[in-house]
Tab-separated table of N, CA and C in Angstrom:
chain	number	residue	atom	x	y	z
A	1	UNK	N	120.603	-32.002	-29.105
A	1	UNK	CA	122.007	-31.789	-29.398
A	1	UNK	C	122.824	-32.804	-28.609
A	2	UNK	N	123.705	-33.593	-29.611
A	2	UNK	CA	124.954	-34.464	-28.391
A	2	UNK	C	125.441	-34.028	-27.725
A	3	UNK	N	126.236	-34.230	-26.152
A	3	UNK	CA	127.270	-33.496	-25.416
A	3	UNK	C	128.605	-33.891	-26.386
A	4	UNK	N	128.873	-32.610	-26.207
A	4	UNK	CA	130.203	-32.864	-26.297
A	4	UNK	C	131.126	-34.179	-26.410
A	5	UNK	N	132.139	-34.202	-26.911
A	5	UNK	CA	132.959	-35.310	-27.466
A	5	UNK	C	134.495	-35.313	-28.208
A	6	UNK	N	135.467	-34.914	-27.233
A	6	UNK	CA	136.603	-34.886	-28.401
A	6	UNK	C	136.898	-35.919	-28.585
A	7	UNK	N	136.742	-36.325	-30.245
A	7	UNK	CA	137.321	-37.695	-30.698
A	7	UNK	C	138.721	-38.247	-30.408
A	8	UNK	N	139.837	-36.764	-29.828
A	8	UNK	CA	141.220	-37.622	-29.806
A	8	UNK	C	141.662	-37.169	-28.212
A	9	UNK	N	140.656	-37.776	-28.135
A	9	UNK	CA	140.921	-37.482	-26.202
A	9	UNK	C	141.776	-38.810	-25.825
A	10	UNK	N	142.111	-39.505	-26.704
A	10	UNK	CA	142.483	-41.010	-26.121
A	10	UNK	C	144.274	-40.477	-26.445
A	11	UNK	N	144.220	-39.819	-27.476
A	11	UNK	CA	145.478	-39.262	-28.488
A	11	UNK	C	146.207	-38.321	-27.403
A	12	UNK	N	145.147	-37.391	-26.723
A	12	UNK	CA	145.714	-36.612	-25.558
A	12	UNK	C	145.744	-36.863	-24.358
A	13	UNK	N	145.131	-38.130	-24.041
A	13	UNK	CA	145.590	-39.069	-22.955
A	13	UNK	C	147.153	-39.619	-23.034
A	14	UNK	N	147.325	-40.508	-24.178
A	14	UNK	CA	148.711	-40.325	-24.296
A	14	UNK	C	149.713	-39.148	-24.335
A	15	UNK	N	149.385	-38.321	-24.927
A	15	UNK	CA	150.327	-37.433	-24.763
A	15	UNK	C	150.707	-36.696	-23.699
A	16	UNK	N	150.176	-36.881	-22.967
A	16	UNK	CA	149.695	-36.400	-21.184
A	16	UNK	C	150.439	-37.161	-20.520
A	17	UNK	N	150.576	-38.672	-20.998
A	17	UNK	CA	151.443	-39.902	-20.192
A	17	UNK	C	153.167	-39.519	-20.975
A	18	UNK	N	153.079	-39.285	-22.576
A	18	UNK	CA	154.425	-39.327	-22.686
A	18	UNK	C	155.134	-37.948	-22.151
A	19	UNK	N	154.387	-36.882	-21.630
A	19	UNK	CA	154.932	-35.389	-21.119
A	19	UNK	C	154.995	-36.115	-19.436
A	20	UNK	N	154.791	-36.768	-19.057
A	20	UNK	CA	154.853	-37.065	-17.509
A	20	UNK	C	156.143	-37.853	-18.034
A	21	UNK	N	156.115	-38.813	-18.588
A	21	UNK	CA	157.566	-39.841	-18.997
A	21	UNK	C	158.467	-38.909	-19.341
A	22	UNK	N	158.342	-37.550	-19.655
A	22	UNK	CA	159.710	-37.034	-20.333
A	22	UNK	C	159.934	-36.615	-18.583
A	23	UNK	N	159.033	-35.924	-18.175
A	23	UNK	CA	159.687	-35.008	-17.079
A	23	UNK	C	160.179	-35.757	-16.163
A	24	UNK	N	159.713	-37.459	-15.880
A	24	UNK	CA	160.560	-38.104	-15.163
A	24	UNK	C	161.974	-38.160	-15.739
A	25	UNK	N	162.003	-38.429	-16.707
A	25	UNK	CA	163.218	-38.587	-17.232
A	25	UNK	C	164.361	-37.920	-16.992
A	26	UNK	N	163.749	-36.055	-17.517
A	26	UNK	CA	164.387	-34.950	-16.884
A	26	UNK	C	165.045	-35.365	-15.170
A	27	UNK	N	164.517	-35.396	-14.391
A	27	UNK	CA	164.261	-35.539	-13.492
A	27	UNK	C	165.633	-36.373	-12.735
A	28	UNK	N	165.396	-37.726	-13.515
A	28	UNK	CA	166.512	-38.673	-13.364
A	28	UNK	C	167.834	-38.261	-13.966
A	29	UNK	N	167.819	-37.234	-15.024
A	29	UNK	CA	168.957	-37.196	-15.436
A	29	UNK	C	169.308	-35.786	-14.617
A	30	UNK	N	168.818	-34.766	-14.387
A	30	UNK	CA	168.762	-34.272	-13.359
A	30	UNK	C	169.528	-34.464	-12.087
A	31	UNK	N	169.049	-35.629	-11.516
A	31	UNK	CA	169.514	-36.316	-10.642
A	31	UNK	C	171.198	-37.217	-10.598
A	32	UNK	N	171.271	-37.531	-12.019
A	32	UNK	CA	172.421	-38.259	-12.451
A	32	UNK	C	173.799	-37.077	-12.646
A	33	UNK	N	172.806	-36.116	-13.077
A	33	UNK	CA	173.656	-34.958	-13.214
A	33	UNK	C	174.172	-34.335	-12.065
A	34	UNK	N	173.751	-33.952	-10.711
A	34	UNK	CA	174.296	-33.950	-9.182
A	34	UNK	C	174.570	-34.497	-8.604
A	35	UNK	N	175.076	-35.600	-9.281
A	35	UNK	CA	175.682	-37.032	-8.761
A	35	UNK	C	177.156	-36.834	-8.801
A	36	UNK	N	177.076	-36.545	-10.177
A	36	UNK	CA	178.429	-36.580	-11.418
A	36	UNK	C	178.913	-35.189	-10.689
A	37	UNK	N	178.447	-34.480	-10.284
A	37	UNK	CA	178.922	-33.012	-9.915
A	37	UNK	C	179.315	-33.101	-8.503
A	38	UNK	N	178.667	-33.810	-7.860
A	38	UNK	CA	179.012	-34.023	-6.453
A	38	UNK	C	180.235	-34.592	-6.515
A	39	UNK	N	180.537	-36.075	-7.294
A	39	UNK	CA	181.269	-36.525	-7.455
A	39	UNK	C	182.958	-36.158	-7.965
A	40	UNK	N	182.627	-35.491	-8.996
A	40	UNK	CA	183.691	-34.489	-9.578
A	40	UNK	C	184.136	-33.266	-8.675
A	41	UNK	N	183.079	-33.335	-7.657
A	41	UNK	CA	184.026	-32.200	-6.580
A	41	UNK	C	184.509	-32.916	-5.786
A	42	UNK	N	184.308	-33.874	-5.370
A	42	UNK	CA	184.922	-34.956	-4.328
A	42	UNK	C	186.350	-34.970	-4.819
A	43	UNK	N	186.539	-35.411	-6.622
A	43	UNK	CA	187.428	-35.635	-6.881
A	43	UNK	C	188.282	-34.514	-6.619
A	44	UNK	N	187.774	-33.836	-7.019
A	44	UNK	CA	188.976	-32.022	-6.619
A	44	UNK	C	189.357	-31.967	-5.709
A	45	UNK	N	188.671	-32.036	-4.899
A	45	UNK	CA	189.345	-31.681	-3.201
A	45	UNK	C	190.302	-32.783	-3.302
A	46	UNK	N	189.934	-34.305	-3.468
A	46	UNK	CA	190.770	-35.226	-3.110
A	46	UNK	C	192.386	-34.860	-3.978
A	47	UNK	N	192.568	-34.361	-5.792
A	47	UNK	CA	193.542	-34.069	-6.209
A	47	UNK	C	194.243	-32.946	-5.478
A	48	UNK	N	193.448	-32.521	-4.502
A	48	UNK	CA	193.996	-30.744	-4.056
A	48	UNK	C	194.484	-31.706	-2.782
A	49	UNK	N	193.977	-32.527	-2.127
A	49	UNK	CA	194.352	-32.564	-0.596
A	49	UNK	C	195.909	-33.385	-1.083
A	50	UNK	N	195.803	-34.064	-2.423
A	50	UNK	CA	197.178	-35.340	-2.712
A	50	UNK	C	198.038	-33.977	-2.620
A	51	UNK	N	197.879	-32.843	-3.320
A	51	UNK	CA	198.854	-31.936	-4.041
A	51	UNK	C	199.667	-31.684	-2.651
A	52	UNK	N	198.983	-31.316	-1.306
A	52	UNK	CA	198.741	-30.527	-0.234
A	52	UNK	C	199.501	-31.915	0.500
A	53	UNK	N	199.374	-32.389	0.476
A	53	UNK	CA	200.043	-33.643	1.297
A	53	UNK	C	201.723	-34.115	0.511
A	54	UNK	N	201.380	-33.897	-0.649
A	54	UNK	CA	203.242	-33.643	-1.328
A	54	UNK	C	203.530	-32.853	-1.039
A	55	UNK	N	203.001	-31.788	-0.718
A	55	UNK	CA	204.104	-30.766	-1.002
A	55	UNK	C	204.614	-30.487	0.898
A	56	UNK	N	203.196	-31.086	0.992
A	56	UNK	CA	204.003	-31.069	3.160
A	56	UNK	C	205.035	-32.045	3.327
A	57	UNK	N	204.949	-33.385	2.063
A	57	UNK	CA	206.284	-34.486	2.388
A	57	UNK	C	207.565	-33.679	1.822
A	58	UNK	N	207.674	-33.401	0.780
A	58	UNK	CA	208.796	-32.785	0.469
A	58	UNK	C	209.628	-31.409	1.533
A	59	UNK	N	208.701	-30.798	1.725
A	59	UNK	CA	208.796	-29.842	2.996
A	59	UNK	C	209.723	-30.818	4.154
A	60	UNK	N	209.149	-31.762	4.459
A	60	UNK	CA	209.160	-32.413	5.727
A	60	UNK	C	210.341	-33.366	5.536
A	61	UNK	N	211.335	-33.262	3.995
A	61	UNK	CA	212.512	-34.043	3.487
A	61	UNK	C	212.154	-35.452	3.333
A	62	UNK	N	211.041	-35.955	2.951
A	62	UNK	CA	210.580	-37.221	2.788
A	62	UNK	C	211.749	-37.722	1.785
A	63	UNK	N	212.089	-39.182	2.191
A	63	UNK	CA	212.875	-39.991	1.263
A	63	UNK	C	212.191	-40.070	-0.335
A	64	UNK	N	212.993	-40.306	-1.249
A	64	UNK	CA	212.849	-39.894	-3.407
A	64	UNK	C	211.530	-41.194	-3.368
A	65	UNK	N	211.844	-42.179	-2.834
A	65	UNK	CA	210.567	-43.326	-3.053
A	65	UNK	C	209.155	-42.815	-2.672
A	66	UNK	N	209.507	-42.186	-1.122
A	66	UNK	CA	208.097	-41.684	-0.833
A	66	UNK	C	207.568	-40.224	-2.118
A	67	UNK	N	208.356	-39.674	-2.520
A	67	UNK	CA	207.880	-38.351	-3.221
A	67	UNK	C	207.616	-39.047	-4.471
A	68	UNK	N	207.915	-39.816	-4.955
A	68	UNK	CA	207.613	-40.701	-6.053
A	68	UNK	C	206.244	-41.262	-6.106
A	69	UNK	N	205.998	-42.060	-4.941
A	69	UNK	CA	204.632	-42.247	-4.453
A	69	UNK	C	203.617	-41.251	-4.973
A	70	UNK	N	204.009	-39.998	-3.862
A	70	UNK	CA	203.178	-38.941	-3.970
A	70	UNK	C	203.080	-38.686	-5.716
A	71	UNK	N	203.827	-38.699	-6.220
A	71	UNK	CA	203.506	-38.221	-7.779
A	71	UNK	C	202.139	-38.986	-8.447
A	72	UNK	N	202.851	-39.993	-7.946
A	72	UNK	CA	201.904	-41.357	-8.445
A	72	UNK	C	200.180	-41.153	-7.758
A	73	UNK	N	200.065	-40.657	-6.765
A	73	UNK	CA	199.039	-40.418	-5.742
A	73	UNK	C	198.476	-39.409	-7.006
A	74	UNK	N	199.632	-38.505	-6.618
A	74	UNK	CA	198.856	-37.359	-7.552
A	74	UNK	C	198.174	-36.985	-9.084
A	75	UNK	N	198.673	-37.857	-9.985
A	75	UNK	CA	198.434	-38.432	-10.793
A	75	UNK	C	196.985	-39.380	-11.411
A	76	UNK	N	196.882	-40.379	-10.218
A	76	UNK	CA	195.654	-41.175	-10.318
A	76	UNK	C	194.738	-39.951	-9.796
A	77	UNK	N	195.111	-39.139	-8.855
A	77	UNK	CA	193.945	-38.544	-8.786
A	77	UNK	C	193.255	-37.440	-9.817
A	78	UNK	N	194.211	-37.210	-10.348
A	78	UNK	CA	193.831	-36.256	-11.668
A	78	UNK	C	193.468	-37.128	-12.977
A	79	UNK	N	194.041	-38.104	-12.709
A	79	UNK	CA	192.874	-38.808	-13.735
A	79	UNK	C	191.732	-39.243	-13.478
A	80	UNK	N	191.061	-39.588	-12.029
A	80	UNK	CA	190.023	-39.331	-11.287
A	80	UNK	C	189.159	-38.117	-11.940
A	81	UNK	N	189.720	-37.301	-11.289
A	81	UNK	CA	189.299	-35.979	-11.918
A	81	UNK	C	188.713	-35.655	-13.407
A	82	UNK	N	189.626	-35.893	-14.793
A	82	UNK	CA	189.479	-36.548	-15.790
A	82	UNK	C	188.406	-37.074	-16.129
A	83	UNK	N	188.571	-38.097	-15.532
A	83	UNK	CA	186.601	-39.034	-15.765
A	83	UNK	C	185.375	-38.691	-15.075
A	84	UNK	N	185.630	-37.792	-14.087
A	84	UNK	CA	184.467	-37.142	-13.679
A	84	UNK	C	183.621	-35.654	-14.638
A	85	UNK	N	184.837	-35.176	-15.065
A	85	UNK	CA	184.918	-33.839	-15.981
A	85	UNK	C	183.568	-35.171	-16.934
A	86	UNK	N	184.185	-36.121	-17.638
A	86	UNK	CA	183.828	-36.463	-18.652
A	86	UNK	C	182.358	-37.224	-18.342
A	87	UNK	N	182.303	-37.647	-17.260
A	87	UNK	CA	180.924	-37.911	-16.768
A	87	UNK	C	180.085	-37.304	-16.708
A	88	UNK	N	180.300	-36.310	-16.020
A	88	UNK	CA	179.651	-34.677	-15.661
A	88	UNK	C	179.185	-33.812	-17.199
A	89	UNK	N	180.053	-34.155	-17.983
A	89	UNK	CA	179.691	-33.600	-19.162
A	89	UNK	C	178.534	-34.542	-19.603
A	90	UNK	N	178.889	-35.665	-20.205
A	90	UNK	CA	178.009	-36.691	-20.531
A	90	UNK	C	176.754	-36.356	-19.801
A	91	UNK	N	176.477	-36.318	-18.468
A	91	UNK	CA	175.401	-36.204	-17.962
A	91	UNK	C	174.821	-34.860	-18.095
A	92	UNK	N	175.538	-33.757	-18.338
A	92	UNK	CA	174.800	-32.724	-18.899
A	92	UNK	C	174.332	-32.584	-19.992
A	93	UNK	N	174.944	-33.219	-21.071
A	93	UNK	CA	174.081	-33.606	-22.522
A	93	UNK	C	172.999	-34.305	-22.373
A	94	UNK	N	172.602	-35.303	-21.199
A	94	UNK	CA	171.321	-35.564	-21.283
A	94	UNK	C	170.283	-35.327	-20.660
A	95	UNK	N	170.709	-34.279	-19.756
A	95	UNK	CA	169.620	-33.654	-19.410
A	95	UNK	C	169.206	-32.252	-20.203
A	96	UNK	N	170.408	-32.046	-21.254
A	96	UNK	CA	169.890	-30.828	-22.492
A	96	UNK	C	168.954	-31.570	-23.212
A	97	UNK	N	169.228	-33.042	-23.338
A	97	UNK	CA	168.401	-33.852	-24.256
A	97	UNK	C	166.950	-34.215	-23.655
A	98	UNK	N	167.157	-34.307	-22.616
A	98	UNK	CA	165.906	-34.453	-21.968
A	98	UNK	C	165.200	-33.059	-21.766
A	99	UNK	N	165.686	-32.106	-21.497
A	99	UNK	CA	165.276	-30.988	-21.648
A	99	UNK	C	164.039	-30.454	-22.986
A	100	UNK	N	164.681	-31.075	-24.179
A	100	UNK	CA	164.420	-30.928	-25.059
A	100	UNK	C	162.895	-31.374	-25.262
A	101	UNK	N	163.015	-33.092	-24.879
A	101	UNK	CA	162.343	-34.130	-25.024
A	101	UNK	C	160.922	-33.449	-24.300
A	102	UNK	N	161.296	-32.925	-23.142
A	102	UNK	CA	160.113	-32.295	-21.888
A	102	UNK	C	159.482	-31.032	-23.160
A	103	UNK	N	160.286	-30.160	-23.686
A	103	UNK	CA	159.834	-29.675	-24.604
A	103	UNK	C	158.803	-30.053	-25.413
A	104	UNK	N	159.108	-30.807	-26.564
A	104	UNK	CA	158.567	-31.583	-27.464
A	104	UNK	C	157.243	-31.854	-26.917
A	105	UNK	N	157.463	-32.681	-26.076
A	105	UNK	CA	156.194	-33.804	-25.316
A	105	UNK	C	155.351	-32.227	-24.969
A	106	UNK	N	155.520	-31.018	-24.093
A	106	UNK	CA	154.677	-30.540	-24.009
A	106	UNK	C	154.041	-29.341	-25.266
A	107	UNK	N	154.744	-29.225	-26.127
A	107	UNK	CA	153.996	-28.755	-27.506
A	107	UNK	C	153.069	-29.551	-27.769
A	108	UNK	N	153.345	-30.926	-27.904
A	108	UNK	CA	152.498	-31.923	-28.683
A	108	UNK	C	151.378	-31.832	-28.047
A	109	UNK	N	151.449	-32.107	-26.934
A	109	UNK	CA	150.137	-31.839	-25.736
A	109	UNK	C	149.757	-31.079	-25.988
A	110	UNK	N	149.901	-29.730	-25.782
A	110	UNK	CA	148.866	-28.202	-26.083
A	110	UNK	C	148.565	-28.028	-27.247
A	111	UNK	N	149.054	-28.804	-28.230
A	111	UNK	CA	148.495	-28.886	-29.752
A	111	UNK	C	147.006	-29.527	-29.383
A	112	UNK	N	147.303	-31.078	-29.363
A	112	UNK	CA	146.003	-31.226	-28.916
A	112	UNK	C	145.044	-30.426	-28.093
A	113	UNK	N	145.703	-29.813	-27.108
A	113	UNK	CA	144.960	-29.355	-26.269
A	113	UNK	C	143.579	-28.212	-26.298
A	114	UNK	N	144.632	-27.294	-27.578
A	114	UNK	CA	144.359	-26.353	-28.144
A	114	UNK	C	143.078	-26.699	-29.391
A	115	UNK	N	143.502	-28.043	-29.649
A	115	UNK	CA	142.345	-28.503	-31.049
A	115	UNK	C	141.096	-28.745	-29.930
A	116	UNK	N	141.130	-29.602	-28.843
A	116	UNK	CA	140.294	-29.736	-27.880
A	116	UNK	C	139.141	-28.399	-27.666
A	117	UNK	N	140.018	-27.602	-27.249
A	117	UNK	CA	139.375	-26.424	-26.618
A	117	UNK	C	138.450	-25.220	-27.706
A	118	UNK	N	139.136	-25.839	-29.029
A	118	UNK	CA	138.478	-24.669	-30.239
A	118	UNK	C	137.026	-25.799	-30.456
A	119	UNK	N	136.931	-27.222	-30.625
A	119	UNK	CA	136.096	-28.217	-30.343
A	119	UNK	C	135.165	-27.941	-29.484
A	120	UNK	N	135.481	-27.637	-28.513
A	120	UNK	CA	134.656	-26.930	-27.183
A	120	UNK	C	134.118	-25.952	-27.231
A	121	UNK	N	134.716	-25.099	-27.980
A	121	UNK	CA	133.938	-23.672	-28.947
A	121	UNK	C	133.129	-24.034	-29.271
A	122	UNK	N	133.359	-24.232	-30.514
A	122	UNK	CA	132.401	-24.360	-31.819
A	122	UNK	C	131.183	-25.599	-31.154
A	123	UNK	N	131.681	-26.491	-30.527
A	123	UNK	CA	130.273	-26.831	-30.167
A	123	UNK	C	129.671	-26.070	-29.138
A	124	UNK	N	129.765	-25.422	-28.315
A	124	UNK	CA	129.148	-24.130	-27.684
A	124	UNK	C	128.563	-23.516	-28.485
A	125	UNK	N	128.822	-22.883	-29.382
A	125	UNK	CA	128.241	-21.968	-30.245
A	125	UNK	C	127.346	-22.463	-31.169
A	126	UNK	N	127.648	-24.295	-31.589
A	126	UNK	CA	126.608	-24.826	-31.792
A	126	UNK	C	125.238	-25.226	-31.005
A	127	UNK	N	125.682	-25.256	-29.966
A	127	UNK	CA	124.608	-25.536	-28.840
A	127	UNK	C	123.359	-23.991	-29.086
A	128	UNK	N	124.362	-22.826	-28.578
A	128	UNK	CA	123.497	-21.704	-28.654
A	128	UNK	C	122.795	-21.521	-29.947
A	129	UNK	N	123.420	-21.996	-31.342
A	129	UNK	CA	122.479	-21.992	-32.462
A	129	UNK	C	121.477	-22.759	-32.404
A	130	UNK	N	121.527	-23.957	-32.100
A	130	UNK	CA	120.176	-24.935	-32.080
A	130	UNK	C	119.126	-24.870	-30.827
A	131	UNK	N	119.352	-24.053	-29.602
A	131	UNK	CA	119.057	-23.652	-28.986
A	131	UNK	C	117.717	-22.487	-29.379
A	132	UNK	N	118.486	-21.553	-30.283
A	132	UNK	CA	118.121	-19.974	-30.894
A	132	UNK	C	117.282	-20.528	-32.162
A	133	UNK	N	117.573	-21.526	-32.742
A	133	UNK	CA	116.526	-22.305	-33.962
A	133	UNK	C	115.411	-22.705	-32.933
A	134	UNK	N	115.409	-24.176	-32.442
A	134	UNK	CA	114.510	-24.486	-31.124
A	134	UNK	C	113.201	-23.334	-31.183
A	135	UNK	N	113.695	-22.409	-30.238
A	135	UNK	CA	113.109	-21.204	-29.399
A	135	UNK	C	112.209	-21.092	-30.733
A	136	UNK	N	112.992	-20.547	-32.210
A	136	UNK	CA	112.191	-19.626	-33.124
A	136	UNK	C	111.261	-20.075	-33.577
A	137	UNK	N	111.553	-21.531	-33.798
A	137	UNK	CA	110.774	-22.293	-34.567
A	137	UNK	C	109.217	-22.771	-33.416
A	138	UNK	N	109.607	-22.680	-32.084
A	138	UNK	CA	108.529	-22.948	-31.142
A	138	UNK	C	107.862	-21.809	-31.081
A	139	UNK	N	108.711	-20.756	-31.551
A	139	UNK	CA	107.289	-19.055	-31.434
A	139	UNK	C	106.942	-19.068	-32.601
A	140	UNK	N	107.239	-19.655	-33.826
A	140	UNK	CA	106.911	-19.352	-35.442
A	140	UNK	C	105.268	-20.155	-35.059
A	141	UNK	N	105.460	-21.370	-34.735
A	141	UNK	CA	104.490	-22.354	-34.866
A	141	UNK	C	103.264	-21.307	-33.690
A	142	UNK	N	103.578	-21.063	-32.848
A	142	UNK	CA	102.749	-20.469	-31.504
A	142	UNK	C	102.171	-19.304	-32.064
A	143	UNK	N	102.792	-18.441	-32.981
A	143	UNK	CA	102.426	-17.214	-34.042
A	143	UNK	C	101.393	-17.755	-34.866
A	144	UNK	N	101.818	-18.806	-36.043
A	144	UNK	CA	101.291	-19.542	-36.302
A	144	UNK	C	99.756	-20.029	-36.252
A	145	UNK	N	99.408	-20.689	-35.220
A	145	UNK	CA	98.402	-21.824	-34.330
A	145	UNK	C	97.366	-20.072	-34.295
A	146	UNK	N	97.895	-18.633	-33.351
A	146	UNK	CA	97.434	-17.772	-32.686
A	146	UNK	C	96.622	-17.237	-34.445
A	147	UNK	N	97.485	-16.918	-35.153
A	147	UNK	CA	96.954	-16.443	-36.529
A	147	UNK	C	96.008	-16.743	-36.930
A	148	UNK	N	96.012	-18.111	-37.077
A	148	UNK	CA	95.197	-18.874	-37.796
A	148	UNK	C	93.513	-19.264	-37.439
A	149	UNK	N	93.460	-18.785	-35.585
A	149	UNK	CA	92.601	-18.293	-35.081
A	149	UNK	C	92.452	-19.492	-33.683
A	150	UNK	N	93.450	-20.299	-34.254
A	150	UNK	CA	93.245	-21.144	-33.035
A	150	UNK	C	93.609	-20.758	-31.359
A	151	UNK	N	93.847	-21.551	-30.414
A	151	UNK	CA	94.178	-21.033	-28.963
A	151	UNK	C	95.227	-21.059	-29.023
A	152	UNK	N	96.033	-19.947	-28.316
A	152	UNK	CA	96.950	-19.566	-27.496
A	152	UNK	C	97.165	-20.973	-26.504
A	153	UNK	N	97.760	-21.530	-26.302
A	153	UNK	CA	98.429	-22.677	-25.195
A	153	UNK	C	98.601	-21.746	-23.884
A	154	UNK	N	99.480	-21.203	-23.619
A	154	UNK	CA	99.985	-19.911	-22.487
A	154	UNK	C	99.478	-19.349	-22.007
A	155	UNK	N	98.905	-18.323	-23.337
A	155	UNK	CA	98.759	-16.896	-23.242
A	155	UNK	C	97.614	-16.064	-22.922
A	156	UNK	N	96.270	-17.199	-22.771
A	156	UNK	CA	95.100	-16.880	-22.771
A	156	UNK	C	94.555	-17.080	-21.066
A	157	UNK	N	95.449	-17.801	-19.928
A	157	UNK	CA	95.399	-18.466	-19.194
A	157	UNK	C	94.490	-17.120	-17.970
């Protein structure tokens, strides 16, 4: 009997490499994604500390140019804010996408994996049949040889 042999072991070699490539991926976007979040809180505090710093100048009777400033302060920073929202989003769509991708890649894998392992069956069970033929066919002949009046090999010892 041959050993064993899955023909698309080369097929589930790759697919083994593209489920490692997704989860890096994950991974990085992951990473891109607590970037964007870190970042977008930076921005908050910074629009909260501008807000917090006008409203102590006005308190404090700051001259119309300086409170003008502050608007202006306050302003860029909320559009700061703005593009982080929109970053932060962006980067969460691709780690849903990558999410996905990590998905995919590991179905495909346990597909194979699964054809592998029923392969691994059935030749098991082929093994034990040719095994169980083998055996019968070596006592048919030994029945056989004993019948026919000749010697026992074994059994006479």
């Amino acid at each position: 009997m041959r050993p064993f042999r899955f023909r698309a072991s080369v097929v589930l070699d790759l697919r083994r490499k593209e489920e490692d490539a997704a989860r890096q991926r994950l991974v990085q976007a992951q990473n891109a994604l607590d970037q964007a979040e870190a970042r977008a809180r930076t921005a908050r505090q910074a629009a909260a500390d501008a807000a917090g710093a006008s409203a102590a100048a006005q308190n404090a009777g700051a001259e119309g140019w300086r409170l003008g400033w502050h608007q202006s302060w306050i302003r860029r920073q909320r559009l700061e804010v703005d593009a982080c929202r929109t970053v932060t989003a962006a980067s969460a769509a691709t780690v849903d996408r990558a999410t996905a991708s990590v998905g995919v890649a590991h179905q495909r894998r346990r597909v194979l994996e699964r054809l592998r392992d029923r392969a691994w069956h059935r030749h098991q069970l082929e093994t034990v049949r040719h095994e169980s033929r083998e055996m019968n066919t070596a006592a048919n002949l030994r029945y056989l040889t004993h019948a026919a009046g000749g010697e026992a090999t074994n059994d006479d010892d």
